[in-house]
CSV table of N, CA and C in Angstrom, one decimal:
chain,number,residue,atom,x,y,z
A,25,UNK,N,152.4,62.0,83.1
A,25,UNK,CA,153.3,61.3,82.3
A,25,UNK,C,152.8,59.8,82.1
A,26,UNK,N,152.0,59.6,83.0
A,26,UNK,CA,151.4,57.3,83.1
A,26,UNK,C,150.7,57.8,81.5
A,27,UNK,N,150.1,58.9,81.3
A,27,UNK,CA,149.0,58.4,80.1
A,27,UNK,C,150.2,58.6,78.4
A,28,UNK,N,150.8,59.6,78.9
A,28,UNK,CA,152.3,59.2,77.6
A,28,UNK,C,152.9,58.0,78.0
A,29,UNK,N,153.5,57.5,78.6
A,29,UNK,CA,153.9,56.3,78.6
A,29,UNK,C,152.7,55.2,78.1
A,30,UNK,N,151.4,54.9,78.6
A,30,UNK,CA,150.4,53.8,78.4
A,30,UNK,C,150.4,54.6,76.8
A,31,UNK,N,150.2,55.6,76.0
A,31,UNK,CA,149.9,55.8,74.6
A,31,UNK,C,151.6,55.6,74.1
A,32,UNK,N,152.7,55.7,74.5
A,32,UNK,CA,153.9,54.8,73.8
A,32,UNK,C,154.1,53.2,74.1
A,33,UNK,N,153.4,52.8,74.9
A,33,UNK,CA,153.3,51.4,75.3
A,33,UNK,C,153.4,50.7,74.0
A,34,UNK,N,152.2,50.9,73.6
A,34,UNK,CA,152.3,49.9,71.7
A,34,UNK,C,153.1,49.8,71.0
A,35,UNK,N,153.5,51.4,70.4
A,35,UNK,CA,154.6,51.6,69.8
A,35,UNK,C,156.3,50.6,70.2
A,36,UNK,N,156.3,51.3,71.4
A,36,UNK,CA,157.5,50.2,71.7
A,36,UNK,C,157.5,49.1,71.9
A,37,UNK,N,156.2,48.5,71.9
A,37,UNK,CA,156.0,47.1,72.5
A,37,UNK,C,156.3,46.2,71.0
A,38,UNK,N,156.1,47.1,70.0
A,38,UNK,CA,156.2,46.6,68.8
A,38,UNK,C,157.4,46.3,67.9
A,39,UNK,N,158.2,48.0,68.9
A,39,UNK,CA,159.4,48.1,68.5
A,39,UNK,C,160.5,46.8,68.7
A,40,UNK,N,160.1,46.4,70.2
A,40,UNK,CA,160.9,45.5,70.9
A,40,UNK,C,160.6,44.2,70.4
A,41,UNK,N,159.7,43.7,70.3
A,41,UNK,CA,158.9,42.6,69.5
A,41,UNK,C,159.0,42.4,68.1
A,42,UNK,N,158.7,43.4,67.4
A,42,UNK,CA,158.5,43.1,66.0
A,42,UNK,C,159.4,43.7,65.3
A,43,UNK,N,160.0,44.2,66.1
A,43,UNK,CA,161.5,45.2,65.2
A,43,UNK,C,161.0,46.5,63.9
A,44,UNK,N,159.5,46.7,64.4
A,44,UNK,CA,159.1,47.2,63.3
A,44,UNK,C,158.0,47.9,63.7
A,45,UNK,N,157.4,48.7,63.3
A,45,UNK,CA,156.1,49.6,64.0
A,45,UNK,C,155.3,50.0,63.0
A,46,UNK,N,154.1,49.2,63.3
A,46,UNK,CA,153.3,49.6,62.7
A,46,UNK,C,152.3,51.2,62.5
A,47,UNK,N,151.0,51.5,61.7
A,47,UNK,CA,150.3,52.6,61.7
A,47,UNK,C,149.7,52.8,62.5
A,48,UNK,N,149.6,51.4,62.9
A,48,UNK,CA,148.1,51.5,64.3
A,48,UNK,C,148.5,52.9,65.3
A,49,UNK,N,150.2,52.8,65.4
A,49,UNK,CA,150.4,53.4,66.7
A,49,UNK,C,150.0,54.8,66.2
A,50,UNK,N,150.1,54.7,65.5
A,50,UNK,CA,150.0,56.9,64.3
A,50,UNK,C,148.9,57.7,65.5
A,51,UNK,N,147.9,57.2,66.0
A,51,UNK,CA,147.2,58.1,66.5
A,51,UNK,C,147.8,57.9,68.0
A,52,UNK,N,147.9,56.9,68.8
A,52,UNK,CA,148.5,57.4,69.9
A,52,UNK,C,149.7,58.0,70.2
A,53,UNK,N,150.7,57.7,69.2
A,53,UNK,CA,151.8,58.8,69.2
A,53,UNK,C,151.6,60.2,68.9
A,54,UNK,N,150.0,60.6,68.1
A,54,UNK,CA,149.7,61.9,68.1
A,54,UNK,C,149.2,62.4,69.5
A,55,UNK,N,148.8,61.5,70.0
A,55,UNK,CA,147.9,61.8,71.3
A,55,UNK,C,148.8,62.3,72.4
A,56,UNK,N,150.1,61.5,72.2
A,56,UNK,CA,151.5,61.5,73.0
A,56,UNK,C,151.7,63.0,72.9
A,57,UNK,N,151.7,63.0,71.6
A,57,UNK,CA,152.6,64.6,71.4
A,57,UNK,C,151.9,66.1,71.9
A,58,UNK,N,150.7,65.3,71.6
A,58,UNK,CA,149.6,66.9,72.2
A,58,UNK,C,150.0,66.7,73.5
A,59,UNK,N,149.6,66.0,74.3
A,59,UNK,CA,149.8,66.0,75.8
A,59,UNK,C,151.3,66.3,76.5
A,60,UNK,N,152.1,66.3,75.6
A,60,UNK,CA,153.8,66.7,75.9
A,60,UNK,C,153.7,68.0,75.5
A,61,UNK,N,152.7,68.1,74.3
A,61,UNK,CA,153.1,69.9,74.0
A,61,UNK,C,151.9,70.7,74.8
A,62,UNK,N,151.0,70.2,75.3
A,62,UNK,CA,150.4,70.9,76.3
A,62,UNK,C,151.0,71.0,77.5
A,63,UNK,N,151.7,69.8,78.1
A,63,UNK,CA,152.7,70.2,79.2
A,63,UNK,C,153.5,71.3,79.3
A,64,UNK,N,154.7,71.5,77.8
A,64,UNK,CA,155.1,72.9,78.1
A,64,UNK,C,154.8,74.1,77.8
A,65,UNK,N,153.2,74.1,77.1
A,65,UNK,CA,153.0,75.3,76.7
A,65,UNK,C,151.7,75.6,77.3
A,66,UNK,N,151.2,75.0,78.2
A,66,UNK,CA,150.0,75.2,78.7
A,66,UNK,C,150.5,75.0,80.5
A,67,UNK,N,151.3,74.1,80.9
A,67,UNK,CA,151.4,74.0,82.1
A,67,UNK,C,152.5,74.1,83.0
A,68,UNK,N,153.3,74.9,82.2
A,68,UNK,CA,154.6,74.9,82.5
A,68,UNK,C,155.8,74.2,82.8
A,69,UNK,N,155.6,73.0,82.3
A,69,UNK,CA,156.1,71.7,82.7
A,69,UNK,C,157.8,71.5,81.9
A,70,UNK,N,158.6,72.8,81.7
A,70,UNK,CA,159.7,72.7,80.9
A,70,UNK,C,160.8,73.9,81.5
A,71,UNK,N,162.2,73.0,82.0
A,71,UNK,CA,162.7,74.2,82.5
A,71,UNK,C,163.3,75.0,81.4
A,72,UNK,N,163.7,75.0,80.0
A,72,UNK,CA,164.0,75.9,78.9
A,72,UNK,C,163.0,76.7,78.5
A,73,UNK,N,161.6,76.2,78.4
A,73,UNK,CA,160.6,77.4,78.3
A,73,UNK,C,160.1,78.1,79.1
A,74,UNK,N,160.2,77.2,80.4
A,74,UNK,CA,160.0,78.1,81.8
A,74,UNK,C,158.5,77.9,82.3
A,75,UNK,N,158.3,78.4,83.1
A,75,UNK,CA,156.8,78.5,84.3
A,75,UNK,C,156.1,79.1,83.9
A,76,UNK,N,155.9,78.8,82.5
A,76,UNK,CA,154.7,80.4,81.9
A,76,UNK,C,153.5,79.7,80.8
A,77,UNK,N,152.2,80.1,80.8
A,77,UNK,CA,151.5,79.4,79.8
A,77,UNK,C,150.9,80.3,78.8
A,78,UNK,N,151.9,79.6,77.4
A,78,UNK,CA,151.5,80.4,76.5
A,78,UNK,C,150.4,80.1,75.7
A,79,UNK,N,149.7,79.0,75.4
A,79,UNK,CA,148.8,79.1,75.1
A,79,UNK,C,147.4,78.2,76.2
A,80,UNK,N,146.2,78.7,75.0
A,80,UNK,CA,145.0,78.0,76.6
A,80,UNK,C,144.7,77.0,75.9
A,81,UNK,N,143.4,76.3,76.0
A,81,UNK,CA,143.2,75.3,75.7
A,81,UNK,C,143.0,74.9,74.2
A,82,UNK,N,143.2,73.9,73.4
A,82,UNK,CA,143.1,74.2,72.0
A,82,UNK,C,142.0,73.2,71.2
A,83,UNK,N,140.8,73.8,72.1
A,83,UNK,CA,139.8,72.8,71.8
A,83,UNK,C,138.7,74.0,71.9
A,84,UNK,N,137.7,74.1,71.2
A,84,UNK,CA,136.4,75.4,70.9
A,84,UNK,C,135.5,74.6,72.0
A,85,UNK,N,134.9,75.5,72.7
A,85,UNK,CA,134.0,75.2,73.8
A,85,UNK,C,132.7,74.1,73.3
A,86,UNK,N,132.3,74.1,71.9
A,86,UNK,CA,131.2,73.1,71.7
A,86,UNK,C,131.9,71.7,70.9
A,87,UNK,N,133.1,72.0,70.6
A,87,UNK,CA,133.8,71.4,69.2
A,87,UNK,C,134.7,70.5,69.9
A,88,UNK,N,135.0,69.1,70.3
A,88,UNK,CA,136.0,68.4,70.7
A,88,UNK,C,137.3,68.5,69.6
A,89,UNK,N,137.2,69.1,68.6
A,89,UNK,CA,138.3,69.4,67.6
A,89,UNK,C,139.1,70.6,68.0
A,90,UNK,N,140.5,69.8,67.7
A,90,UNK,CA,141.3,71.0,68.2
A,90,UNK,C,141.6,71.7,67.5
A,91,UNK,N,141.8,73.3,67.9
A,91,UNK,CA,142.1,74.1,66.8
A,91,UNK,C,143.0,74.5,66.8
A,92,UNK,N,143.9,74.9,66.3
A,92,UNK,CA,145.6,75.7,66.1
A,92,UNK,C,145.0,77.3,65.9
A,93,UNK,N,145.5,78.0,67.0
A,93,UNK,CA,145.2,79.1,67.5
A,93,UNK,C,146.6,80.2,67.1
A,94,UNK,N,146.7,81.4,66.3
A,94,UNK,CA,147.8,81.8,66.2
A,94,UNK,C,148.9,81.7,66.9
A,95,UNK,N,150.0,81.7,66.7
A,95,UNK,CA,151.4,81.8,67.9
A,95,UNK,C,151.6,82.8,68.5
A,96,UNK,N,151.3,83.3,69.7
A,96,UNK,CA,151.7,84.0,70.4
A,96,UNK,C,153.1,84.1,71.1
A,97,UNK,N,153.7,83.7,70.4
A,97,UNK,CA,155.4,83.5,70.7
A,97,UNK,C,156.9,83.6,69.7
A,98,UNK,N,157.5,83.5,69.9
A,98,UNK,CA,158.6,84.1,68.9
A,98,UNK,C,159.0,82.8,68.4
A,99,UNK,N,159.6,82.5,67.0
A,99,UNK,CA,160.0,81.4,66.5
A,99,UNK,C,161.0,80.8,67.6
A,100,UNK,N,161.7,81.7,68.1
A,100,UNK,CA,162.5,80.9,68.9
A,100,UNK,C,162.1,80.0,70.3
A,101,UNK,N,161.2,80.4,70.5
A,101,UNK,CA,160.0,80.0,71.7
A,101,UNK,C,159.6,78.7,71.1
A,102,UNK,N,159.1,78.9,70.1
A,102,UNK,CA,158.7,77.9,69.1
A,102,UNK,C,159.8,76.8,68.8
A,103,UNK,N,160.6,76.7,68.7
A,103,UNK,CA,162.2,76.3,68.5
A,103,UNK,C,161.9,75.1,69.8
A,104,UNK,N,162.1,75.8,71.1
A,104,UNK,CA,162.3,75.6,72.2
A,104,UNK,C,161.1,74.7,72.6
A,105,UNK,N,159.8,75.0,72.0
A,105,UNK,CA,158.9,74.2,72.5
A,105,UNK,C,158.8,73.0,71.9
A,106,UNK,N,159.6,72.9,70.7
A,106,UNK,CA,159.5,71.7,70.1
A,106,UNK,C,160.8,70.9,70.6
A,107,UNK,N,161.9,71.6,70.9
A,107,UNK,CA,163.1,70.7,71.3
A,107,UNK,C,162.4,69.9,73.1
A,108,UNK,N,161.5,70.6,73.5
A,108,UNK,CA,160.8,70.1,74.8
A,108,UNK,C,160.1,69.4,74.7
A,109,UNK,N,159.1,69.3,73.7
A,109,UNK,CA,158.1,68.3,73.6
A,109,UNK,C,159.2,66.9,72.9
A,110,UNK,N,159.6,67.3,72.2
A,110,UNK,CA,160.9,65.8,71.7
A,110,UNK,C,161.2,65.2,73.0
A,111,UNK,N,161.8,66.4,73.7
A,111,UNK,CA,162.6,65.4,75.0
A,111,UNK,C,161.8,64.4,76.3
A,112,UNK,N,160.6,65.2,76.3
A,112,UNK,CA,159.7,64.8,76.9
A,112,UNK,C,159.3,63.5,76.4
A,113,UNK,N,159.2,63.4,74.6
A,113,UNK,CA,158.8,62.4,74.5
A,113,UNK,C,159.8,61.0,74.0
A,114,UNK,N,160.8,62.0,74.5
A,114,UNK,CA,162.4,60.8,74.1
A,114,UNK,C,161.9,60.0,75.4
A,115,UNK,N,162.1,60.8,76.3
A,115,UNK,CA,162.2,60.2,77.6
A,115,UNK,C,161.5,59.4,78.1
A,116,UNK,N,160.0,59.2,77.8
A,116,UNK,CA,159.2,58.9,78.0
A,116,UNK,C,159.0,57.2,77.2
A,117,UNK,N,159.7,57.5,75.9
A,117,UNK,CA,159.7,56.3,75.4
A,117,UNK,C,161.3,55.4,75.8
A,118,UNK,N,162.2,55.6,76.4
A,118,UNK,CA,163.3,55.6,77.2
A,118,UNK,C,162.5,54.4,78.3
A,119,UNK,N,161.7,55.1,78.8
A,119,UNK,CA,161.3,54.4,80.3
A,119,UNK,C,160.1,53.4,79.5
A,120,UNK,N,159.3,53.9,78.9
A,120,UNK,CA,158.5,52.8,78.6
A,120,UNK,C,159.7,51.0,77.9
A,121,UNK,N,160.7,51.8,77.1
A,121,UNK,CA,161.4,50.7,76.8
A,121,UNK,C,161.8,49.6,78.2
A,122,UNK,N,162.2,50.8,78.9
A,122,UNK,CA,163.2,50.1,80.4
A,122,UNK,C,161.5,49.1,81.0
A,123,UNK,N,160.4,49.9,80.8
A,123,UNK,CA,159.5,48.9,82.2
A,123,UNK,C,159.5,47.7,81.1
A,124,UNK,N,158.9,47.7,79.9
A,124,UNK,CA,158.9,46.5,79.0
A,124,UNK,C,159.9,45.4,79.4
A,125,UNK,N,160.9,46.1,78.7
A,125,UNK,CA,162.2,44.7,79.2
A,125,UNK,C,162.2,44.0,80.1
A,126,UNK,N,162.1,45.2,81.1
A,126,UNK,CA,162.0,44.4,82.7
A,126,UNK,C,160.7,42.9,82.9
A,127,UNK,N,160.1,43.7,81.8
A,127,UNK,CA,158.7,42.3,81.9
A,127,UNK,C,159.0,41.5,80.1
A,128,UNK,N,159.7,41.5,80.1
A,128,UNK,CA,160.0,40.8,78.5
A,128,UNK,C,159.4,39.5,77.9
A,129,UNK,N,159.4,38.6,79.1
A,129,UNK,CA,158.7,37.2,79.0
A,129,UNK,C,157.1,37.5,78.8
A,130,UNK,N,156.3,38.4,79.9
A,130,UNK,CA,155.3,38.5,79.5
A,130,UNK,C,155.0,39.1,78.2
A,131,UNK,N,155.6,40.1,77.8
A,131,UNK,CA,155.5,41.0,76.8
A,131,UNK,C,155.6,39.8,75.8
A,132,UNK,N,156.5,39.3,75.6
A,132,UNK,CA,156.6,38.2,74.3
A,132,UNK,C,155.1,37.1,74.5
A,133,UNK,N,154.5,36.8,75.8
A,133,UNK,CA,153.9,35.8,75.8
A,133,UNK,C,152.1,36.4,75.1
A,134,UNK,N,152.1,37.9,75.3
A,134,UNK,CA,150.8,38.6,75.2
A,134,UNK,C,150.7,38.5,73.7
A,135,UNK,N,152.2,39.1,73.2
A,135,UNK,CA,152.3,39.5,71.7
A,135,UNK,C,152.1,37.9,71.1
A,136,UNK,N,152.4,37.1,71.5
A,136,UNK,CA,152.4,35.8,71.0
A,136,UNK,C,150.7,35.7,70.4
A,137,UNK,N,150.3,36.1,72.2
A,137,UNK,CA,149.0,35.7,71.9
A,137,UNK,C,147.9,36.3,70.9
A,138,UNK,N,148.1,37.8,70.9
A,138,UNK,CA,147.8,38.6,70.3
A,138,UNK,C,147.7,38.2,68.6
A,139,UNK,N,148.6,37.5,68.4
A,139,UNK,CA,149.0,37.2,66.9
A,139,UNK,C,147.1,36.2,66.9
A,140,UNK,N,147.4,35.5,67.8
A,140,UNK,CA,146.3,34.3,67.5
A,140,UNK,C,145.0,34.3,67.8
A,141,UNK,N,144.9,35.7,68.3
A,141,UNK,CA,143.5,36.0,68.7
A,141,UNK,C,143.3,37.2,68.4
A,142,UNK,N,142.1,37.9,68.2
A,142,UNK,CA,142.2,39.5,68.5
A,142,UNK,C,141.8,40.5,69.2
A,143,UNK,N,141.4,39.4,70.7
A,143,UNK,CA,140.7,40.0,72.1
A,143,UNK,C,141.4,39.3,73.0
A,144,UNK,N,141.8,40.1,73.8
A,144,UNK,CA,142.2,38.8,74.9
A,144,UNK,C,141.3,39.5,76.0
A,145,UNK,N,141.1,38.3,77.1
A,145,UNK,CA,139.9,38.6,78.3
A,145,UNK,C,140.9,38.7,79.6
A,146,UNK,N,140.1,39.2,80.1
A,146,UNK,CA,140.8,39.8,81.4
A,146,UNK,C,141.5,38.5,82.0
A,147,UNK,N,140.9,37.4,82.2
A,147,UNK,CA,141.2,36.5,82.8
A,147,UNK,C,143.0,36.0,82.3
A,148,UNK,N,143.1,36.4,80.9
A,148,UNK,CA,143.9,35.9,79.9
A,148,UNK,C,145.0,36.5,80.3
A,149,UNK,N,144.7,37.9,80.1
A,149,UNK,CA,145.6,38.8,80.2
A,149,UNK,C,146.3,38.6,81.9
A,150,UNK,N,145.1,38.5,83.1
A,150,UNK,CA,146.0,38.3,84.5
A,150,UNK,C,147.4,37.6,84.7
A,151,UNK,N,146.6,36.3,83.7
A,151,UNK,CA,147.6,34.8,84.0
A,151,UNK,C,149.0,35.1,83.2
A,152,UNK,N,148.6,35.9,82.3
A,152,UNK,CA,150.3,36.5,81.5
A,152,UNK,C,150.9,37.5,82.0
A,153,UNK,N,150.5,38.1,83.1
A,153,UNK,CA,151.2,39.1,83.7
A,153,UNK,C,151.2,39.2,85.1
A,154,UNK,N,150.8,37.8,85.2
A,154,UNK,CA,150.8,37.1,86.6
A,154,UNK,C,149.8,38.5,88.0
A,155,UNK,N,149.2,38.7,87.6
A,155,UNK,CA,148.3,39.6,88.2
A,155,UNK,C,147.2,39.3,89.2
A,156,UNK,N,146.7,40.0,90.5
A,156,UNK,CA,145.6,38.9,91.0
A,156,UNK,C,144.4,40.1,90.5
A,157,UNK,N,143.3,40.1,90.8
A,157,UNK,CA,142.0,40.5,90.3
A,157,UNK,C,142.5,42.1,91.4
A,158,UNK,N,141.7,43.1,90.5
A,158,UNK,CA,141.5,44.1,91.0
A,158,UNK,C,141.5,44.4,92.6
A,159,UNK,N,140.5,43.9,92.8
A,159,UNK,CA,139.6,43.5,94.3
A,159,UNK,C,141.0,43.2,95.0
A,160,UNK,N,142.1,42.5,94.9
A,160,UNK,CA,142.9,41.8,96.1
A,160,UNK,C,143.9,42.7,95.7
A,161,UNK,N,144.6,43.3,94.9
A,161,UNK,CA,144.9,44.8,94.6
A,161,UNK,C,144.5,45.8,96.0
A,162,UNK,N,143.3,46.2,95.8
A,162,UNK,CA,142.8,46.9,96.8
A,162,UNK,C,142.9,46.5,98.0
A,163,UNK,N,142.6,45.3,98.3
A,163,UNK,CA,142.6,45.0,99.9
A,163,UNK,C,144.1,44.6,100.1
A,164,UNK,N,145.0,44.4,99.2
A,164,UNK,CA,146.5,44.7,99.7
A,164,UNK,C,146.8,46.0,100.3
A,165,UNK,N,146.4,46.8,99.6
A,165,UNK,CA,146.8,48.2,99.9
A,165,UNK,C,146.1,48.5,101.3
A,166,UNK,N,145.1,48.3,101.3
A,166,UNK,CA,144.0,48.7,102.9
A,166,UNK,C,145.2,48.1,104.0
A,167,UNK,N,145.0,46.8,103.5
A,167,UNK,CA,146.3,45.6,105.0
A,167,UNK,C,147.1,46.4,105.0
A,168,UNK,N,148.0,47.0,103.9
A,168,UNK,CA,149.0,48.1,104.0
A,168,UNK,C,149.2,48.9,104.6
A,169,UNK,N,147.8,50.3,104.5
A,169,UNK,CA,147.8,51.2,104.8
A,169,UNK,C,147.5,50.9,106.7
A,170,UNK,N,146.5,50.0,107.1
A,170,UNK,CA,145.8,49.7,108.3
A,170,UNK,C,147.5,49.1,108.8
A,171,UNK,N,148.1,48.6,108.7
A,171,UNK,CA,149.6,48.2,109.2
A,171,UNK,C,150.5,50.1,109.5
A,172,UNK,N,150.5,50.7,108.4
A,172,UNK,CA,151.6,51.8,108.6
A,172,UNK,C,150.7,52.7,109.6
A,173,UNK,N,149.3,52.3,109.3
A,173,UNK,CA,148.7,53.5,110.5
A,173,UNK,C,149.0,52.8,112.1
A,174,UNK,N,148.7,51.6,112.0
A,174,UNK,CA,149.1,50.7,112.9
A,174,UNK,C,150.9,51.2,113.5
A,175,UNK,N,151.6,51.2,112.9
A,175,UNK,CA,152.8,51.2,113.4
A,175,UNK,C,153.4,52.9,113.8
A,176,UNK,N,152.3,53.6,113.3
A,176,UNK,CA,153.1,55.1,113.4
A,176,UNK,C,151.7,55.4,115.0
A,177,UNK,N,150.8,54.5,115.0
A,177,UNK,CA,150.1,54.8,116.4
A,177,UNK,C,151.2,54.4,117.1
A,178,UNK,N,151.9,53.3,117.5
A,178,UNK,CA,152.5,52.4,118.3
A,178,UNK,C,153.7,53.5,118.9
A,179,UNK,N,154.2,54.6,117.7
A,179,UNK,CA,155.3,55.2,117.5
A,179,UNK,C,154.7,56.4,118.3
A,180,UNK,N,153.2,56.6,118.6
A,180,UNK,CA,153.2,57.9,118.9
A,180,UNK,C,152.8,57.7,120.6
A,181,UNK,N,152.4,56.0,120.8
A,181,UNK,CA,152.5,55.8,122.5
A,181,UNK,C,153.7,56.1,123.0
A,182,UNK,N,155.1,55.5,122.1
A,182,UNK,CA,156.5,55.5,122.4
A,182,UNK,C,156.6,57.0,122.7
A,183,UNK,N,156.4,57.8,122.1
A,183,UNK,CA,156.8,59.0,122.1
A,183,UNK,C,157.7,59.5,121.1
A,184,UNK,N,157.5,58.5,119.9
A,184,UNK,CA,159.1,58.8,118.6
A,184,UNK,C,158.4,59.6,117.5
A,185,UNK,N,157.2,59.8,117.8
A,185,UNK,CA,156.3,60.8,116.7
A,185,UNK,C,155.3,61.5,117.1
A,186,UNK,N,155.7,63.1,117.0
A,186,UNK,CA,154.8,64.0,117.3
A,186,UNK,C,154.1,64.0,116.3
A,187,UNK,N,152.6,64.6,116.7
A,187,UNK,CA,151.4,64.5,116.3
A,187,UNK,C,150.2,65.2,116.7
């Protein structure tokens, strides 16, 4: 679902911003939709159509172009797979709305910037989204991880966790 959400990111970012949406977004909302409709028809990912994969992959072994493969399914299958891939992608743009807002100042401060440039650099982008560099990302998470391993050893001297 992170790569539908990051390909509705624009869209909405634009929507909430600009009250208006541009073409640009046309291909990643296509990209959205394939990957919602391969969820329920390739991975099972839909409880109305169920746990079953009706079609395989829709791409020719040498051809990165997708091909539309006859329907092996009943219109009403068909019905169903499109009321799922909608919901999927209601929802999806639902939560991308909600994480946006929640960051709204930055959002406004990027799109500000965006207007006035037409690259921003990493460095740019950190300080608007108040970010530290990748690298201290990671060694947060290690301190993290080396602390919970730390504390469930401590847990298993006590005797409060079998192991």
């Amino acid at each position: 679902m992170a790569r539908v959400y990051v390909l509705l990111g624009g869209r909405v970012a634009e929507e909430m911003v600009f009250r208006d949406v541009s073409t640009g977004a046309q291909n990643d909302l296509q990209r959205a939709t394939e990957i919602a409709r391969t969820m329920v028809t390739q991975f099972g990912m839909s409880e109305k159509v169920g746990l079953v994969s009706l079609e395989g992959p829709r791409t020719q072994m040498f051809l990165p172009i997708p091909t539309h493969s006859p329907k092996e399914y009943s219109e009403e299958t068909s019905r169903l797979i499109d009321e799922e891939v909608k919901k999927i992608l209601s929802e999806a743009h639902a939560k991308v709305r909600e994480i946006l807002a929640s960051h709204r100042q930055s959002l406004e401060e990027l799109a500000n910037l965006l207007l006035t440039k037409e690259v921003v650099e990493r460095p740019e982008l950190q300080a608007i989204l108040k970010v530290r560099s990748l690298e201290s990302v990671k060694e947060r998470k290690r301190s993290a991880g080396s602390r919970d391993s730390e504390a469930v050893d401590e847990k298993k001297e006590q005797g409060e966790v079998s192991g």
